[in-house]
Coordinates of C-alpha atoms in Angstrom, one line a residue:
M1 CA 0.3 0.2 0.0
S2 CA 3.0 2.1 1.0
V3 CA 4.6 1.5 -2.5
L4 CA 1.6 2.3 -4.4
R5 CA 1.4 5.8 -2.5
R6 CA 4.8 6.6 -2.9
A7 CA 4.6 5.9 -6.9
K8 CA 1.4 8.0 -6.9
T9 CA 3.1 10.7 -5.0
W10 CA 5.9 10.8 -7.9
E11 CA 3.6 10.6 -10.5
I12 CA 1.1 13.1 -9.9
S13 CA 2.0 16.6 -10.7
E14 CA 0.5 20.0 -10.0
S15 CA -1.0 20.1 -13.3
E16 CA -2.6 17.0 -12.6
D17 CA -3.7 17.9 -8.9
S18 CA -5.5 21.0 -10.5
D19 CA -7.5 18.8 -13.2
A20 CA -8.5 16.1 -10.7
E21 CA -9.8 18.9 -8.8
T22 CA -12.0 20.2 -11.5
K23 CA -13.0 17.3 -13.0
P24 CA -16.1 15.4 -11.7
G25 CA -16.8 11.7 -11.2
L26 CA -13.4 10.8 -9.4
N27 CA -13.2 8.4 -7.0
P28 CA -13.6 9.6 -3.5
E29 CA -10.4 7.5 -2.2
D30 CA -8.6 8.8 -5.2
G31 CA -9.8 12.2 -4.0
S32 CA -8.7 12.1 -0.6
Q33 CA -5.2 10.6 -2.1
T34 CA -4.9 13.5 -4.5
A35 CA -5.8 16.1 -1.9
A36 CA -3.1 14.7 0.2
V37 CA -0.3 14.9 -2.5
S38 CA -1.7 18.7 -3.6
T39 CA -1.4 19.5 0.3
D40 CA 2.2 18.5 0.6
S41 CA 3.0 20.3 -2.6
R42 CA 1.6 23.4 -1.4
E43 CA 3.7 23.0 1.7
Q44 CA 6.9 22.5 -0.5
S45 CA 6.2 25.5 -2.6
S46 CA 5.4 27.8 0.4
D47 CA 8.6 26.7 1.9
S48 CA 10.7 27.4 -1.0
S49 CA 8.9 30.6 -1.7
S50 CA 9.6 31.9 1.9
A51 CA 13.2 30.8 1.5
T52 CA 13.4 32.8 -1.5
K53 CA 11.9 35.6 -0.2
R54 CA 14.6 35.7 2.8
E55 CA 17.5 35.5 0.3
S56 CA 16.2 38.5 -1.8
S57 CA 15.5 40.3 1.1
A58 CA 18.8 39.8 2.6
L59 CA 20.7 40.8 -0.8
A60 CA 18.4 43.6 -1.1
P61 CA 19.5 47.5 -0.3
P62 CA 17.5 48.9 2.6
R63 CA 14.3 50.9 1.3
P64 CA 14.8 55.0 1.2
G65 CA 11.7 55.1 3.2
G66 CA 13.0 53.3 6.3
S67 CA 10.9 50.3 6.3
G68 CA 12.3 47.0 6.9
T69 CA 13.9 45.7 9.9
P70 CA 14.2 48.5 12.6
S71 CA 17.6 49.5 14.3
P72 CA 17.9 49.3 17.8
A73 CA 17.2 52.5 19.8
R74 CA 20.4 54.6 20.8
K75 CA 20.7 56.1 24.5
R76 CA 20.7 59.8 24.1
R77 CA 23.5 61.4 26.1
S78 CA 23.2 64.4 28.3
K79 CA 24.9 67.4 28.1
E80 CA 26.8 66.6 31.3
E81 CA 28.1 63.3 29.6
I82 CA 29.1 65.2 26.4
E83 CA 30.9 67.8 28.4
A84 CA 32.8 65.3 30.6
D85 CA 33.8 63.1 27.3
R86 CA 35.1 66.8 26.1
R87 CA 37.3 67.4 29.1
K88 CA 38.6 64.0 29.3
A89 CA 39.5 64.4 25.5
K90 CA 40.8 67.5 26.4
E91 CA 42.9 66.2 29.2
R92 CA 44.2 63.4 27.0
K93 CA 45.4 65.7 24.4
E94 CA 46.9 68.4 26.9
A95 CA 48.9 65.3 28.2
R96 CA 50.1 64.2 24.9
E97 CA 51.4 67.6 24.4
R98 CA 53.0 67.7 27.8
Q99 CA 54.8 64.5 27.3
R100 CA 55.8 65.6 23.7
A101 CA 57.2 68.9 25.1
A102 CA 58.9 66.9 27.9
R103 CA 60.8 64.6 25.2
A104 CA 61.5 67.7 23.1
Q105 CA 63.0 69.4 26.3
E106 CA 65.0 66.2 27.5
K107 CA 66.5 65.8 23.7
E108 CA 67.5 69.4 23.9
E109 CA 69.0 69.2 27.1
R110 CA 70.9 65.9 25.7
R111 CA 71.9 67.8 22.8
Q112 CA 73.1 70.8 25.0
E113 CA 75.0 68.6 27.3
Q114 CA 76.7 66.6 24.3
Q115 CA 77.6 70.0 22.9
R116 CA 78.8 71.2 26.3
R117 CA 81.2 68.1 26.7
R118 CA 82.4 68.5 23.2
E119 CA 83.5 72.2 23.5
A120 CA 85.0 71.4 27.2
A121 CA 86.9 68.2 25.4
Q122 CA 88.0 70.6 22.3
N123 CA 89.1 73.3 25.2
L124 CA 91.1 71.0 27.1
K125 CA 92.6 69.8 24.0
S126 CA 93.5 73.4 23.2
L127 CA 95.2 73.6 26.5
R128 CA 97.6 71.3 25.7
P129 CA 101.3 72.8 25.5
E130 CA 101.9 71.6 22.2
N131 CA 98.7 73.2 20.8
C132 CA 99.0 76.3 22.9
L133 CA 102.3 77.0 21.4
K134 CA 100.2 77.4 18.1
S135 CA 98.2 80.1 19.6
L136 CA 101.0 82.3 21.0
T137 CA 102.7 85.1 18.8
V138 CA 106.0 86.5 19.7
C139 CA 106.0 90.3 19.1
I140 CA 109.2 91.8 18.4
H141 CA 110.0 95.7 17.9
P142 CA 111.6 96.7 14.7
A143 CA 114.4 98.4 16.7
L144 CA 115.9 95.1 17.9
L145 CA 116.0 94.0 14.0
Q146 CA 118.5 96.8 13.6
K147 CA 121.3 95.3 15.8
D148 CA 123.6 92.9 14.8
G149 CA 122.9 89.0 15.5
S150 CA 119.1 89.7 15.7
D151 CA 118.9 87.4 12.8
I152 CA 119.5 84.1 14.9
L153 CA 116.4 84.9 16.8
L154 CA 114.2 85.4 13.7
D155 CA 115.8 81.9 12.2
T156 CA 115.0 80.0 15.4
L157 CA 111.7 81.0 15.7
A158 CA 111.0 80.0 11.9
S159 CA 112.7 76.7 12.6
F160 CA 110.6 75.9 15.4
D161 CA 107.5 77.3 13.0
W162 CA 106.1 79.4 15.6
K163 CA 104.5 82.4 14.7
F164 CA 106.0 85.8 15.2
S165 CA 105.3 89.5 14.0
I166 CA 107.2 92.7 13.7
E167 CA 105.4 95.4 15.2
S168 CA 105.8 98.7 17.1
Q169 CA 105.4 98.4 21.0
Q170 CA 105.0 101.0 23.8
L171 CA 108.9 100.2 25.1
V172 CA 111.7 100.5 22.3
G173 CA 113.4 97.3 21.9
S174 CA 111.0 94.6 23.7
V175 CA 109.4 91.6 22.7
T176 CA 105.9 90.5 23.9
W177 CA 103.6 87.7 23.2
T178 CA 100.0 87.6 22.5
R179 CA 97.8 84.6 22.5
D180 CA 94.5 83.9 20.6
L181 CA 91.6 82.7 22.3
P182 CA 88.6 81.4 20.8
Q183 CA 85.4 83.1 20.7
Q184 CA 81.7 81.0 22.4
G185 CA 79.7 83.0 19.9
D186 CA 80.8 83.9 16.3
G187 CA 83.5 81.3 16.6
G188 CA 86.1 83.9 15.8
T189 CA 89.6 84.7 18.0
L190 CA 90.3 87.4 20.4
S191 CA 94.1 88.4 20.7
V192 CA 95.2 88.7 24.5
E193 CA 98.6 90.2 25.4
E194 CA 100.3 88.2 28.0
E195 CA 102.0 89.8 31.4
Q196 CA 105.6 88.8 30.2
V197 CA 107.8 91.6 28.5
L198 CA 111.5 91.2 27.8
L199 CA 113.4 94.6 27.3
V200 CA 116.9 94.1 25.7
L201 CA 119.1 96.6 26.9
S202 CA 123.0 97.4 26.1
L203 CA 125.3 98.3 28.7
A204 CA 124.6 102.0 28.1
D205 CA 121.2 101.6 28.3
F206 CA 121.4 100.0 31.5
M207 CA 123.6 102.2 32.8
D208 CA 120.9 105.3 32.1
I209 CA 118.6 103.3 34.2
V210 CA 121.0 102.8 37.0
I211 CA 121.6 106.6 37.2
S212 CA 117.8 107.2 37.2
V213 CA 117.4 104.9 40.0
K214 CA 120.3 106.3 42.0
R215 CA 118.8 109.7 41.8
I216 CA 115.7 108.7 43.6
D217 CA 115.2 111.1 46.4
S218 CA 115.3 110.1 49.8
D219 CA 111.4 110.4 50.2
G220 CA 111.1 107.8 47.7
V221 CA 109.7 110.4 44.9
E222 CA 110.9 109.3 41.2
T223 CA 112.4 111.5 39.3
G224 CA 111.7 109.7 35.9
V225 CA 115.1 111.0 34.3
G226 CA 116.1 108.9 31.6
S227 CA 115.1 108.0 28.1
F228 CA 114.5 104.3 29.1
W229 CA 113.3 104.8 32.6
S230 CA 110.6 107.1 32.0
P231 CA 108.5 104.6 29.6
L232 CA 109.4 101.8 31.9
L233 CA 107.8 103.4 34.6
E234 CA 104.7 104.7 32.6
C235 CA 104.3 101.1 31.5
L236 CA 104.4 99.8 34.9
N237 CA 102.0 102.6 36.1
R238 CA 99.4 101.8 33.3
D239 CA 99.4 98.1 33.8
V240 CA 100.8 96.8 37.3
K241 CA 100.4 93.2 36.2
K242 CA 103.1 93.3 33.8
V243 CA 106.5 91.4 34.7
V244 CA 109.3 93.1 32.9
T245 CA 112.8 91.1 32.6
L246 CA 115.8 93.6 31.5
L247 CA 118.5 91.4 29.1
V248 CA 121.5 93.4 29.3
T249 CA 124.0 92.2 26.7
D250 CA 127.2 93.3 25.5
S251 CA 130.0 91.9 23.3
E252 CA 132.3 90.2 25.7
P253 CA 130.4 90.4 29.4
D254 CA 131.2 88.4 32.3
Y255 CA 128.7 87.7 34.7
R256 CA 128.2 85.3 37.8
L257 CA 125.3 84.2 40.1
N258 CA 125.2 84.9 43.9
T259 CA 123.5 82.6 46.5
C260 CA 120.0 84.5 46.2
G261 CA 120.0 83.5 42.6
V262 CA 120.6 87.1 41.5
H263 CA 122.9 87.6 38.1
L264 CA 125.6 90.0 39.1
L265 CA 128.1 91.8 37.1
D266 CA 131.9 90.7 37.8
E267 CA 135.1 93.2 37.8
P268 CA 135.5 93.9 34.1
L269 CA 132.0 94.7 33.5
Q270 CA 131.5 97.1 36.5
S271 CA 134.6 98.8 35.5
K272 CA 132.8 99.3 32.3
L273 CA 130.1 100.7 33.9
G274 CA 132.0 103.0 36.3
M275 CA 130.1 101.8 39.6
D276 CA 130.8 100.2 42.6
H277 CA 129.4 96.6 43.1
L278 CA 127.2 97.7 46.1
D279 CA 125.5 100.5 43.9
I280 CA 124.9 98.0 41.4
E281 CA 123.3 95.3 43.9
E282 CA 121.2 98.0 45.3
V283 CA 120.0 98.9 41.9
L284 CA 119.0 95.0 41.2
V285 CA 117.3 94.8 44.8
Y286 CA 115.4 98.0 44.2
L287 CA 114.2 96.7 40.8
Q288 CA 113.2 93.2 42.1
L289 CA 111.5 94.2 45.1
Y290 CA 109.8 97.4 44.0
K291 CA 109.4 97.3 40.5
N292 CA 108.9 93.4 40.2
M293 CA 111.6 93.4 37.5
S294 CA 114.6 90.9 37.4
V295 CA 117.6 91.6 35.6
V296 CA 119.6 89.1 33.5
F297 CA 123.1 89.6 31.8
L298 CA 123.4 87.5 28.9
D299 CA 126.2 86.9 26.2
G300 CA 124.9 87.9 22.6
W301 CA 122.2 87.1 20.7
G302 CA 122.1 83.5 21.1
E303 CA 121.6 83.5 24.8
I304 CA 119.0 86.0 24.1
T305 CA 117.4 83.7 21.7
D306 CA 117.3 80.8 24.3
H307 CA 115.8 82.8 26.6
V308 CA 113.0 83.9 24.4
C309 CA 112.6 80.3 23.5
A310 CA 112.4 79.3 27.1
V311 CA 109.8 82.0 28.4
T312 CA 107.6 81.0 25.1
K313 CA 107.7 77.5 26.1
A314 CA 106.8 78.2 29.8
L315 CA 103.8 80.5 28.6
S316 CA 102.6 77.6 26.5
K317 CA 102.4 75.5 29.7
R318 CA 100.6 78.1 31.9
P319 CA 97.1 77.5 31.0
F320 CA 97.3 73.6 31.4
K321 CA 99.1 74.1 34.9
L322 CA 96.6 76.7 36.3
L323 CA 94.0 74.3 35.0
T324 CA 95.5 71.5 37.2
E325 CA 96.1 73.9 40.0
G326 CA 92.5 75.2 40.1
A327 CA 91.1 72.0 41.6
E328 CA 90.3 72.0 45.0
L329 CA 92.9 69.0 45.7
P330 CA 95.1 68.8 42.6
F331 CA 97.4 65.9 44.2
C332 CA 94.3 63.6 44.6
V333 CA 93.3 61.6 41.4
D334 CA 89.8 59.7 40.9
G335 CA 89.7 56.4 42.5
S336 CA 91.8 54.6 45.0
W337 CA 95.2 55.2 45.6
A338 CA 98.1 53.8 47.9
S339 CA 97.3 56.5 50.6
G340 CA 93.9 55.9 51.3
V341 CA 90.2 55.3 50.4
R342 CA 88.2 57.7 48.7
V343 CA 85.0 58.8 50.4
E344 CA 82.1 60.2 48.5
K345 CA 79.7 63.0 49.7
D346 CA 76.9 60.3 50.8
G347 CA 79.1 58.8 52.8
S348 CA 80.4 55.6 50.7
G349 CA 83.8 54.6 51.6
L350 CA 83.7 55.3 55.3
I351 CA 83.7 51.7 56.5
Q352 CA 86.9 51.1 54.1
V353 CA 88.4 54.1 55.7
W354 CA 87.5 52.4 59.4
G355 CA 89.3 49.1 57.9
K356 CA 92.4 51.0 56.7
Q357 CA 92.7 52.6 60.2
I358 CA 92.5 49.0 62.3
Q359 CA 95.1 47.8 59.4
Q360 CA 97.5 50.4 60.8
L361 CA 98.3 48.4 63.9
N362 CA 101.1 46.0 63.4
R363 CA 100.2 42.5 62.3
V364 CA 96.5 43.1 61.5
S365 CA 96.0 41.9 58.6
P366 CA 93.1 42.9 56.0
A367 CA 91.0 39.7 57.1
V368 CA 91.4 40.6 60.8
A369 CA 90.1 44.2 60.0
S370 CA 87.0 42.8 58.1
A371 CA 85.9 40.6 60.9
V372 CA 86.2 43.8 63.1
T373 CA 84.4 46.0 60.6
A374 CA 81.5 43.2 60.0
S375 CA 80.9 43.1 63.8
Y376 CA 81.2 47.0 64.7
P377 CA 80.5 49.2 61.4
S378 CA 82.1 52.1 62.8
P379 CA 84.4 53.1 65.8
Q380 CA 81.6 54.8 67.7
L381 CA 79.7 51.4 68.0
L382 CA 83.2 49.7 69.3
L383 CA 83.6 52.4 71.8
Q384 CA 80.1 51.9 72.9
A385 CA 80.7 48.1 73.3
Y386 CA 83.6 48.7 75.4
K387 CA 81.6 51.1 77.8
S388 CA 78.7 48.5 78.4
L389 CA 81.2 46.2 79.7
G390 CA 82.0 46.1 83.4
S391 CA 85.3 44.9 84.0
E392 CA 88.5 45.8 82.3
E393 CA 89.2 42.0 81.4
E394 CA 86.2 41.7 79.6
R395 CA 86.9 44.8 77.7
K396 CA 90.4 43.4 76.5
G397 CA 88.6 40.4 75.4
L398 CA 85.9 41.8 73.5
L399 CA 87.2 41.0 70.2
A400 CA 88.9 37.8 71.1
G401 CA 86.1 35.4 70.1
L402 CA 85.5 37.0 66.6
S403 CA 86.0 34.7 63.6
V404 CA 88.7 35.3 61.0
K405 CA 88.3 33.6 57.5
S406 CA 91.6 33.6 55.3
G407 CA 92.9 31.3 53.0
G408 CA 90.2 28.8 53.5
K409 CA 91.1 28.5 57.3
E410 CA 89.1 29.9 59.9
R411 CA 90.6 31.1 63.4
R412 CA 89.9 33.6 66.4
I413 CA 91.3 37.0 66.6
G414 CA 93.1 35.8 69.9
P415 CA 93.3 38.0 73.2
E416 CA 96.4 39.5 72.3
M417 CA 95.2 41.5 69.4
S418 CA 92.0 41.9 71.0
A419 CA 93.9 43.7 73.8
R420 CA 96.0 45.9 71.5
V421 CA 92.6 47.1 69.6
Y422 CA 91.6 48.0 73.0
R423 CA 94.4 49.9 74.1
C424 CA 94.6 51.8 70.8
F425 CA 91.0 53.1 70.9
T426 CA 90.9 53.9 74.6
A427 CA 94.6 54.7 75.9
H428 CA 94.9 58.4 76.8
N429 CA 98.7 58.3 76.8
P430 CA 100.1 59.2 73.5
Q431 CA 103.4 57.5 74.5
L432 CA 102.0 54.2 75.2
V433 CA 103.5 51.2 73.6
L434 CA 100.8 48.8 71.8
D435 CA 103.0 45.7 71.3

């Protein structure tokens, strides 16, 4: 029966179903079967049409009229919430701007610090004597070139590749120095005159100065008479920092050095000057004490050239020496050295100093000192421990039981060394022998 029904179901179509409904005279049983078939076919067609509608509605664009599936209702924000969101956004923006400005400032500070370090390294490099020589210029008065043998000075300066110039100066026959200093702003250089002045004199010129000095009144009034003495006084009064050295030369001079380190003339040269030895000594002492001028007697232009070169080298070393001497303790170097331990401002290094203090005692090794400092990190704690004990014997044996580890072995400090440490820190007699 089921086989016949399935066959009828597959054989009957929709057109036949419609014909069966319109035609009269059909069998009732066949009509029921046809009705069932038609009902199943309508359900299938309705299912297929609804699926087609769903697919078309899913693919179709939304209608302009707004009809279709309604969207969920959005909650409307209040003015306070909007203002709060705006404030938060503004705060976030300001925080980002502050962070950006802080990063830019930090970057600028790092760049400036690098620039300062670079300039400091460049300045330190320029202060070296070999580099300072390049910034020095030897200024020679044209009057010196008229004397015989002055070409030795020029040839020597040229052989050393030193800078020199021929220019007029306040003192006739003088040699001065100028230093080129770099400028921070425009990158140019500034020429600064050094304090050292060399004045080359002959015996006659020096005699003129001696006579002018001897004519000073008993009240100390300087007359200023003399062709060399007057401009010399004028130069010293204008700049009190000037250090003038008189280089007295002759064709055949003889000179000696006394116990005070002052060059004195021998008898042949004194006879040429026509003055006594005591008078010349008085003039030399007056020039050195009152005018800060020294007198050197040289033999020709060879020694004058050597003196000029020596002063030039000394001036090239001056900036570096001033830099090293300007430190608070120039003899102390960074790091540790043999004489002690460096103590920083935060107090680090004090316990090492305490250990070094204990090691000053004879036969106290670093291991013993470490054992004492580990138990008593400061001298004050050790003194307090001594005061807390009642008897003298207990104080002497306070450190005897401390353990000392050295070379993989462990031992005790012992009563003898403990007593020595106790006597060292508590005795009032400076002449007491600890051992």
